[in-house]
Amino acid sequence: MSSQVRAENVRQQTAPERQKAVAAQIEVPPEQIKYANLLLYCSWAGIGILMVTFLLYMSGIMGSYIPPAEISQYWGMSVHDYLVATGAPHGWGWLGMLGNSDYLNLIGIALLATLTVVGYVALLLPAYLRKKDIPYATIVMLEITVLTLAASGILKVGAH
Amino acid sequence: MLDGILAKAGLLMELANNSQVAQAVTQASGTPGMPWWAWPLILLVTCFIMGIVAVMAGVGGGVLFVPIVGSFFPFHLDFVRGAGLIVALAGALAAGPGLLKANLANLRLALPVALIASTFSIVGAFIGLALPADILQICLGITISLIAILFIFSKNSEFPNVGQPDTLSRSLNITGTYYEPSAGRPVKWTVWRTPQGFLLFVAIGMVAGMFGLGAGWANVPVLNLLMGAPLKIAVGSSKFLLSITDTSAAWVYLNQGAVLPIIAVPSVLGIMLGSLVGVKLLAGAKPKIVRNMVIVMLLFAGIRSLLKGLGY
């Protein structure tokens, strides 16, 4: 093997390591990494909870407000008619129904829908305040307000 | 005597109410002859296939979910849109960490855009929940058909030429660096036309909330072609910002009682499992064929939704 070919082989072997080294030089803000880790662990936990609670619901091991066998009578109705026909709660009323396996499923869904606010409050807001990055701290605070308002159930919609 | 008349009138009203409810229940009782458990099972399988196709075609599962499930399943569009948002949210949350760590999803770009889109997705969600189902089906049909046409004609630019960053972009310091393996070097990027881009995210947020669609199909062209973000940054940031945009609309649907676990959970699980398989099949896929397939599926579902809304 000529020295030129050997050198080429060595270059090819070291190329991925070089790429990794260059990629590692990309500066990712620490708050971005922490936020990513929060999403990673909590979103998969949420999906795991969804799987378990759905099995409890479908298997009938645990009682439900509307048994799965009867839900087909309601799923073709508008949400307004469904609430009238079943007397199901809305807003945060589902929290009081967690003894029923169908409402237990909402824990996993609510966890997925809460992660962004948790990440903003616990990680991003303190990080931007520490950096005195006022525009981004303001954006984060506004987003927390918007998401909290949406989650609060204060806003109501007209029936159709 | 008056008491007797009132009592009889009350009884009649109660009977009428009960018969209305009974009629609505009978009308809404799904397809006769099909066992109830078949629908969640078919939904799981459909979403699994949708997850595979979506990954290979480079689109989010949400954009396929609402038109297809809304047109071909017996569920009311309110519950389909609620489930669609949860599907898009779960997909975005699962993809977000990898994109953030690789700096392909950039917080400086995503946070301001997400604030606008999430605020207006709430407005869209309320409009969607207040509109009659047939009007909504028509609007959805038109929107989905337009999205299909957008897919046909849109051309992405891997590294757009960006002129002088505007004042807003400079003041928010929207810039970043990511590693480009094809070039073997870091690529520094910035954006321009920020006010115009932000304005378009008002409309994107409204559409996302109104129809329960993940809005990646609209995010990417605006971030890439209008604002000049490199394609990988546009795709990565778009996917991540859905986790914020869809959160606000998802809460609205959840609070209004429009999330039925029997629809939402098999959909989420099906799409997530399908996406995992899709990623594995990606290497051997012919993206153009899969993309054309998605365009045909969207056109078909869009036209069906339109016809359904028109009462055909």
CSV table of C-alpha atoms in Angstrom, one decimal, chain A:
chain,number,residue,atom,x,y,z
A,1,MET,CA,0.0,0.0,0.0
A,2,SER,CA,1.5,3.3,-1.0
A,3,SER,CA,2.0,6.0,1.6
A,4,GLN,CA,-0.6,8.2,-0.3
A,5,VAL,CA,-3.3,5.5,0.0
A,6,ARG,CA,-2.5,4.9,3.6
A,7,ALA,CA,-2.7,8.7,4.3
A,8,GLU,CA,-6.1,8.8,2.5
A,9,ASN,CA,-7.4,5.9,4.7
A,10,VAL,CA,-6.3,7.6,7.8
A,11,ARG,CA,-8.0,10.8,6.7
A,12,GLN,CA,-11.3,8.8,6.0
A,13,GLN,CA,-11.1,7.1,9.4
A,14,THR,CA,-10.5,10.3,11.3
A,15,ALA,CA,-13.1,12.3,9.3
A,16,PRO,CA,-16.1,11.3,11.5
A,17,GLU,CA,-14.1,12.2,14.7
A,18,ARG,CA,-13.2,15.5,13.2
A,19,GLN,CA,-16.9,16.2,12.3
A,20,LYS,CA,-17.9,15.2,15.9
A,21,ALA,CA,-15.3,17.6,17.2
A,22,VAL,CA,-16.5,20.4,15.0
A,23,ALA,CA,-20.1,19.7,15.9
A,24,ALA,CA,-19.2,19.7,19.6
A,25,GLN,CA,-17.8,23.3,19.1
A,26,ILE,CA,-21.3,24.5,18.3
A,27,GLU,CA,-22.4,26.6,21.2
A,28,VAL,CA,-25.8,25.6,22.5
A,29,PRO,CA,-27.0,27.9,25.3
A,30,PRO,CA,-27.2,25.9,28.6
A,31,GLU,CA,-30.9,26.8,29.2
A,32,GLN,CA,-31.7,25.3,25.8
A,33,ILE,CA,-30.0,22.0,26.8
A,34,LYS,CA,-31.9,22.0,30.1
A,35,TYR,CA,-35.2,22.7,28.4
A,36,ALA,CA,-34.5,19.9,25.9
A,37,ASN,CA,-33.9,17.4,28.8
A,38,LEU,CA,-37.1,18.5,30.5
A,39,LEU,CA,-39.1,17.8,27.4
A,40,LEU,CA,-37.3,14.5,26.7
A,41,TYR,CA,-38.0,12.9,30.1
A,42,CYS,CA,-41.4,14.4,30.8
A,43,SER,CA,-42.9,13.9,27.4
A,44,TRP,CA,-42.0,10.2,27.3
A,45,ALA,CA,-43.3,9.9,30.9
A,46,GLY,CA,-46.6,11.5,29.6
A,47,ILE,CA,-46.8,9.0,26.8
A,48,GLY,CA,-46.1,6.1,29.2
A,49,ILE,CA,-48.9,7.4,31.5
A,50,LEU,CA,-51.3,7.6,28.5
A,51,MET,CA,-50.5,3.9,27.6
A,52,VAL,CA,-51.1,2.6,31.2
A,53,THR,CA,-54.3,4.7,31.8
A,54,PHE,CA,-55.7,3.8,28.4
A,55,LEU,CA,-55.2,0.1,29.2
A,56,LEU,CA,-57.0,0.6,32.5
A,57,TYR,CA,-59.9,2.2,30.7
A,58,MET,CA,-60.2,-0.2,27.8
A,59,SER,CA,-59.8,-3.4,29.9
A,60,GLY,CA,-62.5,-2.3,32.3
A,61,ILE,CA,-60.3,-3.1,35.3
A,62,MET,CA,-61.2,0.3,36.7
A,63,GLY,CA,-64.7,1.8,36.4
A,64,SER,CA,-65.4,4.7,34.0
A,65,TYR,CA,-67.8,7.6,33.8
A,66,ILE,CA,-68.9,6.5,30.3
A,67,PRO,CA,-67.9,2.9,29.6
A,68,PRO,CA,-66.0,2.4,26.3
A,69,ALA,CA,-68.8,0.2,25.0
A,70,GLU,CA,-71.2,3.2,25.3
A,71,ILE,CA,-69.0,6.0,24.1
A,72,SER,CA,-69.9,5.3,20.4
A,73,GLN,CA,-73.3,6.7,21.2
A,74,TYR,CA,-71.8,10.1,21.9
A,75,TRP,CA,-68.7,10.5,19.7
A,76,GLY,CA,-70.7,11.7,16.7
A,77,MET,CA,-72.2,14.6,18.7
A,78,SER,CA,-70.8,18.1,18.8
A,79,VAL,CA,-69.0,18.8,22.1
A,80,HIS,CA,-71.9,20.9,23.3
A,81,ASP,CA,-74.5,18.2,22.7
A,82,TYR,CA,-72.1,15.6,24.2
A,83,LEU,CA,-71.8,17.6,27.4
A,84,VAL,CA,-75.6,18.1,27.6
A,85,ALA,CA,-76.3,14.4,26.9
A,86,THR,CA,-73.8,12.9,29.3
A,87,GLY,CA,-73.5,15.6,32.0
A,88,ALA,CA,-69.7,15.3,31.6
A,89,PRO,CA,-67.8,18.1,33.3
A,90,HIS,CA,-65.8,20.8,31.5
A,91,GLY,CA,-63.1,23.2,32.6
A,92,TRP,CA,-61.1,21.7,35.4
A,93,GLY,CA,-64.1,19.6,36.5
A,94,TRP,CA,-62.3,16.5,35.2
A,95,LEU,CA,-59.9,16.7,38.2
A,96,GLY,CA,-62.8,15.7,40.4
A,97,MET,CA,-63.5,12.7,38.2
A,98,LEU,CA,-60.1,11.0,38.4
A,99,GLY,CA,-61.7,8.0,40.1
A,100,ASN,CA,-63.0,7.1,36.6
A,101,SER,CA,-60.6,5.5,34.2
A,102,ASP,CA,-61.7,7.7,31.2
A,103,TYR,CA,-60.8,10.9,33.1
A,104,LEU,CA,-57.6,9.3,34.4
A,105,ASN,CA,-56.4,9.4,30.8
A,106,LEU,CA,-56.5,13.2,30.9
A,107,ILE,CA,-53.6,13.2,33.4
A,108,GLY,CA,-51.1,12.1,30.6
A,109,ILE,CA,-52.6,14.7,28.2
A,110,ALA,CA,-52.5,17.5,30.8
A,111,LEU,CA,-48.9,16.6,31.6
A,112,LEU,CA,-48.0,17.0,27.9
A,113,ALA,CA,-49.8,20.3,27.8
A,114,THR,CA,-48.1,21.6,31.0
A,115,LEU,CA,-44.5,20.9,30.0
A,116,THR,CA,-44.0,24.2,28.1
A,117,VAL,CA,-45.2,26.3,31.0
A,118,VAL,CA,-43.0,24.4,33.5
A,119,GLY,CA,-40.0,24.8,31.2
A,120,TYR,CA,-40.6,28.5,30.8
A,121,VAL,CA,-41.2,29.2,34.5
A,122,ALA,CA,-38.4,26.9,35.9
A,123,LEU,CA,-35.7,27.3,33.2
A,124,LEU,CA,-36.1,29.9,30.6
A,125,LEU,CA,-37.3,32.8,32.7
A,126,PRO,CA,-34.6,32.6,35.3
A,127,ALA,CA,-31.9,32.1,32.6
A,128,TYR,CA,-32.9,35.2,30.7
A,129,LEU,CA,-33.3,37.3,33.8
A,130,ARG,CA,-29.8,36.2,34.9
A,131,LYS,CA,-28.5,37.3,31.5
A,132,LYS,CA,-30.4,40.5,31.8
A,133,ASP,CA,-31.9,39.7,28.4
A,134,ILE,CA,-35.0,41.9,28.9
A,135,PRO,CA,-36.7,41.3,25.5
A,136,TYR,CA,-36.6,37.5,25.8
A,137,ALA,CA,-37.5,37.6,29.5
A,138,THR,CA,-40.5,39.7,28.5
A,139,ILE,CA,-41.4,37.3,25.7
A,140,VAL,CA,-41.2,34.3,28.1
A,141,MET,CA,-43.4,36.1,30.7
A,142,LEU,CA,-46.0,37.0,28.0
A,143,GLU,CA,-46.0,33.3,26.9
A,144,ILE,CA,-46.5,32.1,30.4
A,145,THR,CA,-49.5,34.5,30.8
A,146,VAL,CA,-51.0,33.3,27.5
A,147,LEU,CA,-50.6,29.6,28.3
A,148,THR,CA,-51.9,30.1,31.9
A,149,LEU,CA,-54.9,31.9,30.5
A,150,ALA,CA,-55.6,29.1,28.1
A,151,ALA,CA,-55.2,26.5,30.7
A,152,SER,CA,-57.2,28.3,33.3
A,153,GLY,CA,-60.5,27.7,31.6
A,154,ILE,CA,-61.5,31.3,32.3
A,155,LEU,CA,-62.1,31.9,28.5
A,156,LYS,CA,-65.4,30.4,27.3
A,157,VAL,CA,-66.8,29.7,23.9
A,158,GLY,CA,-70.4,30.1,22.7
A,159,ALA,CA,-72.3,26.9,22.0
A,160,HIS,CA,-73.2,25.8,18.5
